[in-house]
Short mmCIF file of C-alpha atoms in Angstrom, two decimals:
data_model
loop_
_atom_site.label_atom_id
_atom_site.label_comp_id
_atom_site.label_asym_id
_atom_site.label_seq_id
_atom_site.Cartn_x
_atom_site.Cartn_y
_atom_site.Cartn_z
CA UNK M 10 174.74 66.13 168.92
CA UNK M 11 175.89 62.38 169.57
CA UNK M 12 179.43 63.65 167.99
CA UNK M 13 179.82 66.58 170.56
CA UNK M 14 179.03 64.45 173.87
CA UNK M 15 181.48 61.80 172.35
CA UNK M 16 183.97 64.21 171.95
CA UNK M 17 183.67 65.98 176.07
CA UNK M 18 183.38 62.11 177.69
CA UNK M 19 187.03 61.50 175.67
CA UNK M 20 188.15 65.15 177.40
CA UNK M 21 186.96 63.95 180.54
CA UNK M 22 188.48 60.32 180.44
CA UNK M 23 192.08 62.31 179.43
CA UNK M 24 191.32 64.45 182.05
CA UNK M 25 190.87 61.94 184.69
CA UNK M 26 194.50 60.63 183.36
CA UNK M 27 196.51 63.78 183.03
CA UNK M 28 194.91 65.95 185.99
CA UNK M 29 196.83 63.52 188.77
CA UNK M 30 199.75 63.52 187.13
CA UNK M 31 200.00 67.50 186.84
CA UNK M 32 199.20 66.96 190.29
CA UNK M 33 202.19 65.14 191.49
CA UNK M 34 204.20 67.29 189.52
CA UNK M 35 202.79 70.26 190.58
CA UNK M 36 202.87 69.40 194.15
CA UNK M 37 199.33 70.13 194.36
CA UNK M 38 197.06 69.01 197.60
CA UNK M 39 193.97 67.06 196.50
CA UNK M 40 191.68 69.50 197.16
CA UNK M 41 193.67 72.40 194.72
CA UNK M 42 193.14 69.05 192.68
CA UNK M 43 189.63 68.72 193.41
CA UNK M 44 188.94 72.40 192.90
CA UNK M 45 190.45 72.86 189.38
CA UNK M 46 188.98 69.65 187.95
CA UNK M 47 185.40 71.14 188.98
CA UNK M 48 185.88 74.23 187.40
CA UNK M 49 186.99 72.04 184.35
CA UNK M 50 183.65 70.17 184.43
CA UNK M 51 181.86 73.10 184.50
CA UNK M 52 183.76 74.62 181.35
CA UNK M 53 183.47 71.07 179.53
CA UNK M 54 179.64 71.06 180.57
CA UNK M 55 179.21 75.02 179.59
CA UNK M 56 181.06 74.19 176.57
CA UNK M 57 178.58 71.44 176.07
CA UNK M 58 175.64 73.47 176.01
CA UNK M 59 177.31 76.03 173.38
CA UNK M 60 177.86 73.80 171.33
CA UNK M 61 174.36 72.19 171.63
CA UNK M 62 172.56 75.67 170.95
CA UNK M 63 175.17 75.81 168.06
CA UNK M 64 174.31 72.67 166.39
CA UNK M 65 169.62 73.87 166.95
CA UNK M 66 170.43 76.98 165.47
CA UNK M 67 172.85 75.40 162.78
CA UNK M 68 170.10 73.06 161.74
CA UNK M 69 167.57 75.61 162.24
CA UNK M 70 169.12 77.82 159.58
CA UNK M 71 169.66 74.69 157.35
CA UNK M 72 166.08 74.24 157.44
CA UNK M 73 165.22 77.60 156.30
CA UNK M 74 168.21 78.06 153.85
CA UNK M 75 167.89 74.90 152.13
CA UNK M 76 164.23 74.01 150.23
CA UNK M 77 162.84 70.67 149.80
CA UNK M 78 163.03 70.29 146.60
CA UNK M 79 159.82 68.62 144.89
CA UNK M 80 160.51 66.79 142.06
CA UNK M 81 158.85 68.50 138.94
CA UNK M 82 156.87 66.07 136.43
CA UNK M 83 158.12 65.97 133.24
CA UNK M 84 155.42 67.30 130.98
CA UNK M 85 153.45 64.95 128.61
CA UNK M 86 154.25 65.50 124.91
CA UNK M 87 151.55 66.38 122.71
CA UNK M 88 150.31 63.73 120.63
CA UNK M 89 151.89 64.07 117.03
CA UNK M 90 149.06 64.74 114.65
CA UNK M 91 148.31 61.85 112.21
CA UNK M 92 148.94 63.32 108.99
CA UNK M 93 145.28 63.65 107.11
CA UNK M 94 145.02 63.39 103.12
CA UNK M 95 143.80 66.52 101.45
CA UNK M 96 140.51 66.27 99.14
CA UNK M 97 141.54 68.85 96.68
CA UNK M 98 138.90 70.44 94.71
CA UNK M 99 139.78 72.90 91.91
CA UNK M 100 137.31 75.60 92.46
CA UNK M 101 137.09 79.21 90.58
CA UNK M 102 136.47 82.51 92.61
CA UNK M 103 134.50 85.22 90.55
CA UNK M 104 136.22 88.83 91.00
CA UNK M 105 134.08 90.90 88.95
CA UNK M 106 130.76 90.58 87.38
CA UNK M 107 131.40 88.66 84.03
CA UNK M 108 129.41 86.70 81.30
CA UNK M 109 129.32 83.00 81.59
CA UNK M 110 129.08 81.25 78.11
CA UNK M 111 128.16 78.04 76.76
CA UNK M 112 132.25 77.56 75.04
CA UNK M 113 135.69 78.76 75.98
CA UNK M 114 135.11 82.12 73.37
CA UNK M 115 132.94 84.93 73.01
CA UNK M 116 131.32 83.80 69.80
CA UNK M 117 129.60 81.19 72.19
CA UNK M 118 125.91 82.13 73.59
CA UNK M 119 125.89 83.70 77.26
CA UNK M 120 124.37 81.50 79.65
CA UNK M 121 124.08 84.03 82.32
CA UNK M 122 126.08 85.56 84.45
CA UNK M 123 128.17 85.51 87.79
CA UNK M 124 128.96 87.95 90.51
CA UNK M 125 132.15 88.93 92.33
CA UNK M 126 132.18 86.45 95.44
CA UNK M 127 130.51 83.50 93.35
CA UNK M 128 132.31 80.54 93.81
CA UNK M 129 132.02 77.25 91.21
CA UNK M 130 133.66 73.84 90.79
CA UNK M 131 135.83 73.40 87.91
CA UNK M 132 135.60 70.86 85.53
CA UNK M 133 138.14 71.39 82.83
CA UNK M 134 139.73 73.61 80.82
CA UNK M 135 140.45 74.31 76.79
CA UNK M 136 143.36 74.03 75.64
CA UNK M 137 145.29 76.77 75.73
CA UNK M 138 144.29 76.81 79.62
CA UNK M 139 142.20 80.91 78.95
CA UNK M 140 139.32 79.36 79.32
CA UNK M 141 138.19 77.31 82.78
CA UNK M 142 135.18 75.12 82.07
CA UNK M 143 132.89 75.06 85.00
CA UNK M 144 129.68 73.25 86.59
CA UNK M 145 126.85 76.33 86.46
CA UNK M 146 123.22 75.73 87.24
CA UNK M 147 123.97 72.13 86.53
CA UNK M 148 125.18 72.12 83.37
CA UNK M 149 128.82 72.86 81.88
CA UNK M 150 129.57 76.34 81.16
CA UNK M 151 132.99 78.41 80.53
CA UNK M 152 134.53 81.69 81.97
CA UNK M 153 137.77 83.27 80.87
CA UNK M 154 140.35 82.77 83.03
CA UNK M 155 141.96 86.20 83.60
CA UNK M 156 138.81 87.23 85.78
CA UNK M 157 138.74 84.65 88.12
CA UNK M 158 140.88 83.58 90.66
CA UNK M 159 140.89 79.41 90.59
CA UNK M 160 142.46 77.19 93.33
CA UNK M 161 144.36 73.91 92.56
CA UNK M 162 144.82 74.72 89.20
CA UNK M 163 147.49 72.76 88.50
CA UNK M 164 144.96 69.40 88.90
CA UNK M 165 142.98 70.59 86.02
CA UNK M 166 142.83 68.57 82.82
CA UNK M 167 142.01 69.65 79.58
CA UNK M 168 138.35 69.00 78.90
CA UNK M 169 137.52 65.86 76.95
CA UNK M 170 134.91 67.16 74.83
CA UNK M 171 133.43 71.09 74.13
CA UNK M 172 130.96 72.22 71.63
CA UNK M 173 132.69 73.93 68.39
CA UNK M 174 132.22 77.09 68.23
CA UNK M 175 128.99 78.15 65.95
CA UNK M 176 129.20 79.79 62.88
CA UNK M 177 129.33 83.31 62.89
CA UNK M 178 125.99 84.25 61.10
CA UNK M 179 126.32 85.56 57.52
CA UNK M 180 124.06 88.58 57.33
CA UNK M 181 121.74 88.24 54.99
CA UNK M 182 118.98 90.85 53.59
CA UNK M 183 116.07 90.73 55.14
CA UNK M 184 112.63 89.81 52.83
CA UNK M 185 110.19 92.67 52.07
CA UNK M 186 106.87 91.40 52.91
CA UNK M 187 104.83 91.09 49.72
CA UNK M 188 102.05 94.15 49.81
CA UNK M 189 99.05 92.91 51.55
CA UNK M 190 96.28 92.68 48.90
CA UNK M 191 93.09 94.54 50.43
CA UNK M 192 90.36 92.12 51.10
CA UNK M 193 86.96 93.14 49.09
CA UNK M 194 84.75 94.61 51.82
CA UNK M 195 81.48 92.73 52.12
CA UNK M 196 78.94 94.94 50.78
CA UNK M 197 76.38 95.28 53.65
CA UNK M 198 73.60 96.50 51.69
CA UNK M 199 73.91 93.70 48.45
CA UNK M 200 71.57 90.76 48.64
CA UNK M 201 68.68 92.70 49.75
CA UNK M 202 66.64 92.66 46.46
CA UNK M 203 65.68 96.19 45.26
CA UNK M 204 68.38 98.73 45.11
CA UNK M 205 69.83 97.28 48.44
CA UNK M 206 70.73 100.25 50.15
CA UNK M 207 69.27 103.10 48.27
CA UNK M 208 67.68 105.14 51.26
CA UNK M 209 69.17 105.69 54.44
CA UNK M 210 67.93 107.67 57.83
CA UNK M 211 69.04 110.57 58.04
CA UNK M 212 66.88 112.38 60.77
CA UNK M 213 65.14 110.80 63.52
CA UNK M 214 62.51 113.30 65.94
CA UNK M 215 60.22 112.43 68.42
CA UNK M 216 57.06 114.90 69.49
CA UNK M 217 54.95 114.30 72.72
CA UNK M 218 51.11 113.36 71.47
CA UNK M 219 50.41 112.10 74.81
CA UNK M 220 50.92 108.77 73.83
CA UNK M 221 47.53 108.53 72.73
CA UNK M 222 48.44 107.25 68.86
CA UNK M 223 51.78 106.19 66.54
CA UNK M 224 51.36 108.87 64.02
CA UNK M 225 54.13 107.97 61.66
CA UNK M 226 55.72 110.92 59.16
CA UNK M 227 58.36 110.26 56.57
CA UNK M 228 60.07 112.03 54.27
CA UNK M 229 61.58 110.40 50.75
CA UNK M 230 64.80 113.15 49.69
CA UNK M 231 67.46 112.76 47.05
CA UNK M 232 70.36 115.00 48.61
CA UNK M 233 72.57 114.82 45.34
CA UNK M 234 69.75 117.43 44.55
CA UNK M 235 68.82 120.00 47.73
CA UNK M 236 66.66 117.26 48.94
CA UNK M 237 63.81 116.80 46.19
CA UNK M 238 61.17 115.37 47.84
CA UNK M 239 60.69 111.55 46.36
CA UNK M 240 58.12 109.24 45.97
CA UNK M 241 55.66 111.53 44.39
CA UNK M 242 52.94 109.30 42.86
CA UNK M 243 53.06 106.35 45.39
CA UNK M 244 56.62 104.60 44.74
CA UNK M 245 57.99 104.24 47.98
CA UNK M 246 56.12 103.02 51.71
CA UNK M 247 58.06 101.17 55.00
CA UNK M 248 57.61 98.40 56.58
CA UNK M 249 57.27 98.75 60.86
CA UNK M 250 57.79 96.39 63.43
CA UNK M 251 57.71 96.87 67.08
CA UNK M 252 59.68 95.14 70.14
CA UNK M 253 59.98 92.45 66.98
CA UNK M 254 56.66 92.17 66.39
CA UNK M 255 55.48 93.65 62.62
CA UNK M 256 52.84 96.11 62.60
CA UNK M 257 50.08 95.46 59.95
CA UNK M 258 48.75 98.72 59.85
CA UNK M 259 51.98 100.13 58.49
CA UNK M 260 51.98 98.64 55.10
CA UNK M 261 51.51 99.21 51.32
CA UNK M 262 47.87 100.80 51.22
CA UNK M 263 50.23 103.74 52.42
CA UNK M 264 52.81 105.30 50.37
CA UNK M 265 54.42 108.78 49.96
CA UNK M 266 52.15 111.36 48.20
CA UNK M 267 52.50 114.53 46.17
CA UNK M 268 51.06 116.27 49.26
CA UNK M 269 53.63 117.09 52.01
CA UNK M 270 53.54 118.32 55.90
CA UNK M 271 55.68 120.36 57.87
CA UNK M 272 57.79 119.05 60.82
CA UNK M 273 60.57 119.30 62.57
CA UNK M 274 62.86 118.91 59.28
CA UNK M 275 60.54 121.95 57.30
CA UNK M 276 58.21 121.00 54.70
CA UNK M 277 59.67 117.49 53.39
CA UNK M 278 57.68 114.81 54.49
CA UNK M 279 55.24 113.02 52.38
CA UNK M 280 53.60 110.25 53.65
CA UNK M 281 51.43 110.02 56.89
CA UNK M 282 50.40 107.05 58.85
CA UNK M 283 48.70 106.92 62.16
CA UNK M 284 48.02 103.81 64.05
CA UNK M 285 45.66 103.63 66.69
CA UNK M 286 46.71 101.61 69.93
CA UNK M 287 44.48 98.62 69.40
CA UNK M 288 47.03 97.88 66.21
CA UNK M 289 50.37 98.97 67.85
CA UNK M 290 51.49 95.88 69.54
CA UNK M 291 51.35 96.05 73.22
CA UNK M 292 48.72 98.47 72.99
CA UNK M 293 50.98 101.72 73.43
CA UNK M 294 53.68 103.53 71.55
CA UNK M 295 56.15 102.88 73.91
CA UNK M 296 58.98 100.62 73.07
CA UNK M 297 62.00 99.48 70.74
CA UNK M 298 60.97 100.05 66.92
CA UNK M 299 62.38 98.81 63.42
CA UNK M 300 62.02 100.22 59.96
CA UNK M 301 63.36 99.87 56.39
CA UNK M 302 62.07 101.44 52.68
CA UNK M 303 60.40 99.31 50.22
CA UNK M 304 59.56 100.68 46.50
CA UNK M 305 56.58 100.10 44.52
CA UNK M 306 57.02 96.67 43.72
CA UNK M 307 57.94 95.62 47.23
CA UNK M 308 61.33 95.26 46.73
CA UNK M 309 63.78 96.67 49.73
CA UNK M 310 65.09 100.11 49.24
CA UNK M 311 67.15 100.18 52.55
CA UNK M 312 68.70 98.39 55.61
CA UNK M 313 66.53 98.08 58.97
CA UNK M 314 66.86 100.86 61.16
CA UNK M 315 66.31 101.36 64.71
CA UNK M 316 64.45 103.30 66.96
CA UNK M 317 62.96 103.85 70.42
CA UNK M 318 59.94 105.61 71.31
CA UNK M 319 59.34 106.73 75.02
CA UNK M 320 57.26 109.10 77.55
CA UNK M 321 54.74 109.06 75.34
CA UNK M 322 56.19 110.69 72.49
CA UNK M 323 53.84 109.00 69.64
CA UNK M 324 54.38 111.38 66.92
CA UNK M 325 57.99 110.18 64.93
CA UNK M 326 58.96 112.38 62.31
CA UNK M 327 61.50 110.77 60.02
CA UNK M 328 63.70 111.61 57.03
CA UNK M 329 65.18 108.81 54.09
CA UNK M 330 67.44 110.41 52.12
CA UNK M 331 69.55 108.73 48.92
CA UNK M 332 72.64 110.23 46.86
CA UNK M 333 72.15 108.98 43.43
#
């Protein structure tokens, strides 16, 4: 703007030089004169504000056209990671179920066995590198190497010190036990003086009396021949004792007879006994009873046997029977 005023003031200075002289040439009056060099201030001055509204709209454009530009900031580098050392562990990775053994071989004894996914530390290896010795359930054990897949192998060492391998067993026949040599059989019925168990009871029956007595019949029969009656002439009597207590009444003054009654067995028994209830202890028939045979010298003839005597049933019919 400065430039363009500078430039019509040196127009008008030349004009105010060259505009008399043109005059005097020209032979023009001074108000021809006067006249032109208005109408030349009024171009220089309309020229003047052209070139003003030139130069706003000049600078307006440059303003639009042209961006300020704002300096970018360089961006920060990353920091350069710090190189960290690497703890390497050799480790084995199980890929199929598989026995784990206590030596690098199958002739060693299975310590257990590991899954596909099971992961173990390794501690060595034999050898010939087939077998990777490992730390399982805290102790050392070995798996063959084909089935696993182990990282940072190439750190293992050989192990310092594995168990040989065992012997393989020799097979050898096995012992026939020696034939067991049958105990003797404890005789139940020796020791009991007489002819220890000579008589046995065969038939036990009860009849209701009412309770009112123990009438005791027996019968003495030798099966071996259709159940002869015995103890014809007085040889053989028993011995009677009741909730433990014996029962006087029943007792050698009474013995089997030639004479014989009828009862529930037919016509067998031989000796009769009844007891009234002032001698059966407890003063009724009732109760838990024990019997056994003696022979005419008082020796036993039999083991004790047991009955039981209830409701009232105090007639007991019984039948001792012997096979030789």
């Amino acid at each position: 703007m400065k430039k363009t005023r500078l430039v019509l003031l040196i127009v008008v200075a030349l004009l105010g030089i060259t505009v008399p002289l043109y005059a005097q040439e020209a032979g023009l009056t001074l108000e021809d004169l006067a006249a032109r060099v208005e109408a030349m201030v009024e171009l220089v001055s309309t020229m003047s504000d052209r070139l003003a509204t030139y130069e706003d709209r000049l600078a307006a454009l440059e303003a639009t056209a042209t961006p300020t530009v704002t300096p970018t900031p360089s961006p920060t580098p990353p920091p350069t990671p710090t190189p960290t050392a690497t703890s390497a562990s050799p480790t084995v990775s199980i890929n199929r179920i598989m026995n784990v053994r206590a030596g690098p071989g199958t002739n060693y004894p299975i310590l257990g066995q590991a899954s596909p996914g099971d992961q173990y530390p390794i501690s060595g290896k034999n050898p010939a590198g087939g077998w990777w010795q490992i730390i399982y359930r805290g102790q050392y054990a070995w798996v063959y190497s084909p089935l696993v897949t182990a990282t940072y192998p190439e750190l293992v060492q050989v192990a310092p010190v594995f168990r040989t391998p065992p012997p393989t067993p020799v097979p050898t026949a096995t012992p026939i036990p020696p034939t067991p040599v049958p105990q003797p059989v404890t005789d139940p019925c020796a020791g009991i003086g007489g002819d220890g168990c000579k008589f046995r009871l065969r038939n036990t029956d009860l009849r209701h009396n009412g309770g009112s007595e123990l009438k005791l019949y027996v019968g003495f029969v030798h099966e071996g021949r259709g159940d002869e009656i015995q103890g014809i002439g007085g040889n053989y009597y028993v011995e009677l004792h009741k909730d433990g207590v014996h029962v006087g009444a029943v007792n050698n003054s009474t013995r089997g007879g030639n004479s014989t009654h009828r009862g529930p067995q037919g016509n067998k028994y031989n000796y009769l006994k009844a007891v009234p209830l002032s001698q059966v202890p407890g003063g009724n028939v009732d109760g838990n009873y024990m019997i056994f045979v003696r022979d005419g010298n008082g020796e036993r003839d039999s083991q004790n046997f047991n009955f039981s005597v209830s409701g009232g049933n105090g007639e007991v019919w019984l039948i001792f029977a012997q096979n030789n």
